[in-house]
PDB file of C-alpha atoms in Angstrom:
ATOM      1  CA  UNK L  25     -17.503   2.815  -7.038  1.00 89.00           C
ATOM      2  CA  UNK L  26     -18.429   3.624  -3.466  1.00 92.00           C
ATOM      3  CA  UNK L  27     -19.152   0.789  -1.036  1.00 95.00           C
ATOM      4  CA  UNK L  28     -22.249   1.690   0.977  1.00 96.00           C
ATOM      5  CA  UNK L  29     -22.886  -1.513   2.947  1.00 97.00           C
ATOM      6  CA  UNK L  30     -21.491  -5.009   3.163  1.00 97.00           C
ATOM      7  CA  UNK L  31     -23.772  -7.679   4.593  1.00 95.00           C
ATOM      8  CA  UNK L  32     -23.171 -11.347   5.247  1.00 94.00           C
ATOM      9  CA  UNK L  33     -25.528 -14.008   3.955  1.00 92.00           C
ATOM     10  CA  UNK L  34     -25.431 -17.805   3.747  1.00 89.00           C
ATOM     11  CA  UNK L  35     -23.769 -17.889   0.349  1.00 87.00           C
ATOM     12  CA  UNK L  36     -21.263 -15.127   1.121  1.00 94.00           C
ATOM     13  CA  UNK L  37     -21.663 -11.371   1.013  1.00 97.00           C
ATOM     14  CA  UNK L  38     -23.707  -8.648  -0.616  1.00 97.00           C
ATOM     15  CA  UNK L  39     -21.866  -5.418  -1.301  1.00 97.00           C
ATOM     16  CA  UNK L  40     -24.279  -2.573  -1.869  1.00 97.00           C
ATOM     17  CA  UNK L  41     -22.556   0.121  -3.915  1.00 96.00           C
ATOM     18  CA  UNK L  42     -23.606   3.400  -5.439  1.00 96.00           C
ATOM     19  CA  UNK L  43     -23.847   1.461  -8.723  1.00 97.00           C
ATOM     20  CA  UNK L  44     -25.900  -1.466  -7.438  1.00 97.00           C
ATOM     21  CA  UNK L  45     -25.447  -4.701  -5.535  1.00 97.00           C
ATOM     22  CA  UNK L  46     -22.571  -7.165  -5.975  1.00 97.00           C
ATOM     23  CA  UNK L  47     -22.769 -10.701  -4.583  1.00 96.00           C
ATOM     24  CA  UNK L  48     -19.582 -12.579  -3.776  1.00 96.00           C
ATOM     25  CA  UNK L  49     -18.550 -15.719  -1.931  1.00 97.00           C
ATOM     26  CA  UNK L  50     -15.339 -14.035  -0.799  1.00 97.00           C
ATOM     27  CA  UNK L  51     -14.356 -10.453  -0.008  1.00 97.00           C
ATOM     28  CA  UNK L  52     -10.872  -8.958   0.290  1.00 97.00           C
ATOM     29  CA  UNK L  53     -10.607  -5.846   2.426  1.00 96.00           C
ATOM     30  CA  UNK L  54      -7.880  -3.786   0.766  1.00 92.00           C
ATOM     31  CA  UNK L  55      -9.369  -0.400   1.664  1.00 89.00           C
ATOM     32  CA  UNK L  56      -6.254   1.131   3.210  1.00 84.00           C
ATOM     33  CA  UNK L  57      -7.080   3.656   5.909  1.00 81.00           C
ATOM     34  CA  UNK L  58     -10.758   2.827   5.450  1.00 85.00           C
ATOM     35  CA  UNK L  59     -10.139  -0.861   6.261  1.00 89.00           C
ATOM     36  CA  UNK L  60     -11.623  -0.547   9.775  1.00 90.00           C
ATOM     37  CA  UNK L  61     -14.887   0.841   8.334  1.00 91.00           C
ATOM     38  CA  UNK L  62     -15.154  -1.980   5.786  1.00 95.00           C
ATOM     39  CA  UNK L  63     -14.286  -4.591   8.425  1.00 95.00           C
ATOM     40  CA  UNK L  64     -16.950  -3.155  10.759  1.00 95.00           C
ATOM     41  CA  UNK L  65     -19.576  -3.748   8.054  1.00 96.00           C
ATOM     42  CA  UNK L  66     -18.760  -7.462   8.376  1.00 95.00           C
ATOM     43  CA  UNK L  67     -18.770  -7.358  12.182  1.00 94.00           C
ATOM     44  CA  UNK L  68     -14.978  -7.284  12.556  1.00 93.00           C
ATOM     45  CA  UNK L  69     -13.236  -4.845  14.868  1.00 90.00           C
ATOM     46  CA  UNK L  70      -9.838  -3.764  13.620  1.00 84.00           C
ATOM     47  CA  UNK L  71      -7.296  -2.029  15.844  1.00 75.00           C
ATOM     48  CA  UNK L  72      -6.715   1.667  15.455  1.00 64.00           C
ATOM     49  CA  UNK L  73      -5.384   2.288  11.975  1.00 68.00           C
ATOM     50  CA  UNK L  74      -4.013   5.625  10.919  1.00 73.00           C
ATOM     51  CA  UNK L  75      -2.932   6.893   7.546  1.00 76.00           C
ATOM     52  CA  UNK L  76       0.141   8.840   6.613  1.00 82.00           C
ATOM     53  CA  UNK L  77       0.300  10.653   3.286  1.00 87.00           C
ATOM     54  CA  UNK L  78       3.635  10.007   1.605  1.00 89.00           C
ATOM     55  CA  UNK L  79       5.293  11.352  -1.505  1.00 91.00           C
ATOM     56  CA  UNK L  80       6.912   9.716  -4.559  1.00 93.00           C
ATOM     57  CA  UNK L  81       8.847  11.014  -7.586  1.00 96.00           C
ATOM     58  CA  UNK L  82       9.551   9.433 -10.942  1.00 96.00           C
ATOM     59  CA  UNK L  83      12.192  10.491 -13.460  1.00 97.00           C
ATOM     60  CA  UNK L  84      12.287  10.208 -17.206  1.00 97.00           C
ATOM     61  CA  UNK L  85      13.589   6.904 -18.570  1.00 96.00           C
ATOM     62  CA  UNK L  86      17.320   6.188 -18.545  1.00 95.00           C
ATOM     63  CA  UNK L  87      19.522   3.341 -19.672  1.00 94.00           C
ATOM     64  CA  UNK L  88      19.415   0.482 -17.122  1.00 94.00           C
ATOM     65  CA  UNK L  89      21.844   1.056 -14.246  1.00 92.00           C
ATOM     66  CA  UNK L  90      19.998  -0.228 -11.168  1.00 91.00           C
ATOM     67  CA  UNK L  91      18.467  -3.709 -10.972  1.00 90.00           C
ATOM     68  CA  UNK L  92      17.579  -3.749  -7.279  1.00 89.00           C
ATOM     69  CA  UNK L  93      15.809  -1.654  -4.653  1.00 88.00           C
ATOM     70  CA  UNK L  94      18.025   0.874  -2.893  1.00 89.00           C
ATOM     71  CA  UNK L  95      17.050   1.817   0.651  1.00 88.00           C
ATOM     72  CA  UNK L  96      19.280   4.037   2.753  1.00 89.00           C
ATOM     73  CA  UNK L  97      19.761   3.398   6.479  1.00 88.00           C
ATOM     74  CA  UNK L  98      20.460   7.021   7.409  1.00 90.00           C
ATOM     75  CA  UNK L  99      18.491   9.114   4.926  1.00 90.00           C
ATOM     76  CA  UNK L 100      14.809   8.781   4.021  1.00 91.00           C
ATOM     77  CA  UNK L 101      15.321   7.213   0.610  1.00 94.00           C
ATOM     78  CA  UNK L 102      14.082   4.323  -1.467  1.00 91.00           C
ATOM     79  CA  UNK L 103      14.923   4.063  -5.136  1.00 94.00           C
ATOM     80  CA  UNK L 104      14.362   1.561  -7.915  1.00 93.00           C
ATOM     81  CA  UNK L 105      14.467   1.564 -11.682  1.00 95.00           C
ATOM     82  CA  UNK L 106      11.440   0.314 -13.584  1.00 94.00           C
ATOM     83  CA  UNK L 107      11.870  -2.011 -16.550  1.00 93.00           C
ATOM     84  CA  UNK L 108      11.118   0.885 -18.919  1.00 95.00           C
ATOM     85  CA  UNK L 109      14.002   2.893 -17.382  1.00 96.00           C
ATOM     86  CA  UNK L 110      12.138   5.356 -15.163  1.00 96.00           C
ATOM     87  CA  UNK L 111      13.673   5.831 -11.716  1.00 97.00           C
ATOM     88  CA  UNK L 112      11.144   5.807  -8.862  1.00 95.00           C
ATOM     89  CA  UNK L 113      12.319   7.742  -5.830  1.00 96.00           C
ATOM     90  CA  UNK L 114      10.650   7.825  -2.413  1.00 93.00           C
ATOM     91  CA  UNK L 115      11.502   6.972   1.152  1.00 90.00           C
ATOM     92  CA  UNK L 116       8.816   8.323   3.435  1.00 88.00           C
ATOM     93  CA  UNK L 117       8.775  12.020   2.528  1.00 92.00           C
ATOM     94  CA  UNK L 118       5.517  13.611   3.675  1.00 93.00           C
ATOM     95  CA  UNK L 119       2.603  14.750   1.559  1.00 92.00           C
ATOM     96  CA  UNK L 120      -0.357  16.760   2.763  1.00 89.00           C
ATOM     97  CA  UNK L 121      -3.667  15.080   3.503  1.00 80.00           C
ATOM     98  CA  UNK L 122      -6.674  16.743   1.953  1.00 72.00           C
ATOM     99  CA  UNK L 123      -9.654  17.792   4.063  1.00 73.00           C
ATOM    100  CA  UNK L 124     -11.917  14.943   5.255  1.00 64.00           C
ATOM    101  CA  UNK L 125      -9.411  12.341   4.008  1.00 62.00           C
ATOM    102  CA  UNK L 126      -9.645  13.807   0.511  1.00 68.00           C
ATOM    103  CA  UNK L 127      -6.868  13.269  -2.014  1.00 77.00           C
ATOM    104  CA  UNK L 128      -3.428  14.116  -0.616  1.00 84.00           C
ATOM    105  CA  UNK L 129      -1.253  16.765  -2.254  1.00 89.00           C
ATOM    106  CA  UNK L 130       2.456  16.885  -2.996  1.00 92.00           C
ATOM    107  CA  UNK L 131       4.671  19.297  -1.060  1.00 94.00           C
ATOM    108  CA  UNK L 132       7.496  21.197  -2.760  1.00 95.00           C
ATOM    109  CA  UNK L 133       9.953  20.662   0.149  1.00 96.00           C
ATOM    110  CA  UNK L 134       9.413  16.888  -0.192  1.00 95.00           C
ATOM    111  CA  UNK L 135      10.108  17.003  -3.919  1.00 95.00           C
ATOM    112  CA  UNK L 136      13.298  18.977  -3.410  1.00 95.00           C
ATOM    113  CA  UNK L 137      14.515  17.114  -0.339  1.00 95.00           C
ATOM    114  CA  UNK L 138      13.842  13.666  -1.761  1.00 96.00           C
ATOM    115  CA  UNK L 139      15.623  14.418  -5.031  1.00 95.00           C
ATOM    116  CA  UNK L 140      18.538  16.122  -3.249  1.00 95.00           C
ATOM    117  CA  UNK L 141      19.167  12.991  -1.194  1.00 95.00           C
ATOM    118  CA  UNK L 142      18.822  10.723  -4.254  1.00 95.00           C
ATOM    119  CA  UNK L 143      21.244  12.803  -6.356  1.00 94.00           C
ATOM    120  CA  UNK L 144      23.738  13.057  -3.516  1.00 92.00           C
ATOM    121  CA  UNK L 145      23.896   9.274  -3.232  1.00 90.00           C
ATOM    122  CA  UNK L 146      23.600   8.454  -6.958  1.00 91.00           C
ATOM    123  CA  UNK L 147      25.143  11.352  -8.871  1.00 88.00           C
ATOM    124  CA  UNK L 148      24.053   9.901 -12.215  1.00 86.00           C
ATOM    125  CA  UNK L 149      20.477  10.955 -11.447  1.00 91.00           C
ATOM    126  CA  UNK L 150      21.315  14.668 -11.664  1.00 90.00           C
ATOM    127  CA  UNK L 151      20.849  14.860 -15.441  1.00 93.00           C
ATOM    128  CA  UNK L 152      17.430  13.139 -15.418  1.00 95.00           C
ATOM    129  CA  UNK L 153      14.308  15.278 -15.600  1.00 96.00           C
ATOM    130  CA  UNK L 154      11.493  14.817 -13.123  1.00 96.00           C
ATOM    131  CA  UNK L 155       8.395  13.510 -14.931  1.00 96.00           C
ATOM    132  CA  UNK L 156       5.812  13.499 -12.168  1.00 95.00           C
ATOM    133  CA  UNK L 157       5.137  13.238  -8.466  1.00 95.00           C
ATOM    134  CA  UNK L 158       2.300  11.535  -6.680  1.00 91.00           C
ATOM    135  CA  UNK L 159       1.108  10.752  -3.219  1.00 89.00           C
ATOM    136  CA  UNK L 160      -0.661   7.926  -1.488  1.00 82.00           C
ATOM    137  CA  UNK L 161      -1.790   7.132   2.004  1.00 79.00           C
ATOM    138  CA  UNK L 162       0.089   4.349   3.771  1.00 78.00           C
ATOM    139  CA  UNK L 163      -1.697   2.436   6.519  1.00 77.00           C
ATOM    140  CA  UNK L 164      -0.178   1.804   9.915  1.00 72.00           C
ATOM    141  CA  UNK L 165      -1.434  -0.283  12.822  1.00 72.00           C
ATOM    142  CA  UNK L 166       0.886  -2.315  15.067  1.00 74.00           C
ATOM    143  CA  UNK L 167       3.756  -2.143  12.620  1.00 73.00           C
ATOM    144  CA  UNK L 168       2.878  -5.374  10.807  1.00 83.00           C
ATOM    145  CA  UNK L 169       0.625  -6.120   7.881  1.00 88.00           C
ATOM    146  CA  UNK L 170      -2.736  -7.827   8.387  1.00 92.00           C
ATOM    147  CA  UNK L 171      -2.982 -10.516   5.723  1.00 94.00           C
ATOM    148  CA  UNK L 172      -5.128 -13.514   4.924  1.00 95.00           C
ATOM    149  CA  UNK L 173      -8.379 -14.983   6.157  1.00 95.00           C
ATOM    150  CA  UNK L 174     -10.398 -13.779   9.114  1.00 95.00           C
ATOM    151  CA  UNK L 175     -11.372 -17.047  10.853  1.00 94.00           C
ATOM    152  CA  UNK L 176     -14.354 -15.463  12.639  1.00 93.00           C
ATOM    153  CA  UNK L 177     -15.917 -14.467   9.297  1.00 96.00           C
ATOM    154  CA  UNK L 178     -15.487 -17.206   6.661  1.00 95.00           C
ATOM    155  CA  UNK L 179     -14.868 -15.787   3.214  1.00 97.00           C
ATOM    156  CA  UNK L 180     -13.505 -12.464   4.499  1.00 97.00           C
ATOM    157  CA  UNK L 181      -9.825 -11.713   3.871  1.00 97.00           C
ATOM    158  CA  UNK L 182      -7.515  -8.859   4.843  1.00 95.00           C
ATOM    159  CA  UNK L 183      -4.879  -7.184   2.653  1.00 93.00           C
ATOM    160  CA  UNK L 184      -3.526  -4.347   4.774  1.00 88.00           C
ATOM    161  CA  UNK L 185       0.106  -3.279   4.685  1.00 83.00           C
ATOM    162  CA  UNK L 186       1.903  -0.072   5.637  1.00 74.00           C
ATOM    163  CA  UNK L 187       4.503  -0.408   2.899  1.00 70.00           C
ATOM    164  CA  UNK L 188       2.160  -0.392  -0.062  1.00 66.00           C
ATOM    165  CA  UNK L 189       4.497   1.144  -2.628  1.00 64.00           C
ATOM    166  CA  UNK L 190       7.051  -1.596  -2.147  1.00 70.00           C
ATOM    167  CA  UNK L 191       5.021  -4.541  -0.866  1.00 78.00           C
ATOM    168  CA  UNK L 192       1.739  -3.982  -2.729  1.00 80.00           C
ATOM    169  CA  UNK L 193       2.443  -6.526  -5.481  1.00 85.00           C
ATOM    170  CA  UNK L 194       3.668  -9.152  -2.999  1.00 89.00           C
ATOM    171  CA  UNK L 195       0.672  -8.516  -0.733  1.00 90.00           C
ATOM    172  CA  UNK L 196      -1.659  -9.039  -3.695  1.00 92.00           C
ATOM    173  CA  UNK L 197      -0.022 -12.338  -4.574  1.00 93.00           C
ATOM    174  CA  UNK L 198      -0.055 -13.665  -1.009  1.00 94.00           C
ATOM    175  CA  UNK L 199      -3.681 -12.727  -0.358  1.00 95.00           C
ATOM    176  CA  UNK L 200      -4.775 -14.073  -3.764  1.00 96.00           C
ATOM    177  CA  UNK L 201      -3.219 -17.410  -2.816  1.00 96.00           C
ATOM    178  CA  UNK L 202      -5.053 -17.346   0.523  1.00 96.00           C
ATOM    179  CA  UNK L 203      -8.380 -16.589  -1.191  1.00 96.00           C
ATOM    180  CA  UNK L 204      -7.829 -19.572  -3.491  1.00 95.00           C
ATOM    181  CA  UNK L 205      -6.945 -21.806  -0.531  1.00 93.00           C
ATOM    182  CA  UNK L 206      -3.365 -22.262  -1.753  1.00 92.00           C
ATOM    183  CA  UNK L 207      -0.215 -22.097   0.349  1.00 86.00           C
ATOM    184  CA  UNK L 208       2.327 -19.643  -0.976  1.00 85.00           C
ATOM    185  CA  UNK L 209       6.034 -20.301  -0.394  1.00 88.00           C
ATOM    186  CA  UNK L 210       5.907 -17.355   2.025  1.00 90.00           C
ATOM    187  CA  UNK L 211       4.005 -18.224   5.199  1.00 92.00           C
ATOM    188  CA  UNK L 212       1.675 -15.372   6.203  1.00 93.00           C
ATOM    189  CA  UNK L 213       0.550 -16.839   9.532  1.00 92.00           C
ATOM    190  CA  UNK L 214       2.564 -14.227  11.458  1.00 90.00           C
ATOM    191  CA  UNK L 215       0.448 -11.537   9.766  1.00 91.00           C
ATOM    192  CA  UNK L 216      -2.912 -13.095  10.665  1.00 93.00           C
ATOM    193  CA  UNK L 217      -5.569 -10.934  12.276  1.00 92.00           C
ATOM    194  CA  UNK L 218      -5.701 -13.553  15.062  1.00 91.00           C
ATOM    195  CA  UNK L 219      -2.591 -11.999  16.635  1.00 87.00           C
ATOM    196  CA  UNK L 220      -4.688  -8.976  17.573  1.00 82.00           C
ATOM    197  CA  UNK L 221      -6.974  -8.896  20.583  1.00 64.00           C
ATOM    198  CA  UNK L 222     -10.587 -10.091  20.168  1.00 54.00           C
ATOM    199  CA  UNK L 223      -9.877 -12.118  17.037  1.00 50.00           C
TER     200      UNK L 223
END
């Protein structure tokens, strides 16, 4: 559903979409590289945000052998095993952005390079078949996420992080707590939009 306009009213917001209007008391801006455009609809100026298309691989399922996230300090590699046994391999390998911010595409050198590094470090991966690859666009601003309420616009919340593959679930939990007015055990004050100029 495409968001066409977002307007503020006394009781909250009206989101006009290509499928009709939606009224809400609270809005979470989790639009990735389009976050500045959504924020602007509510009268909020976000700093320059740019997107980088990144690549991921996933193997067929294997018996459990890795119960933690592996991130390498020297090579571009992140790796984790899902509960169903699939091994998810990434680490910042590039994908190709489509025209006019269209869907990104996988690049063969990223598939090969990413899997070469993974198999070199964990030789047990060599026998696993590659099931699929996908891409996504990570958001970058000043190097830190923008999370939580926007004090200048009551009811408007930000959920913007540049490490979406890894921190997406945690970001969702933290922002959901903020929307509900609850304090999570992780303090998100350092990620407030107020740290940026003009907020």
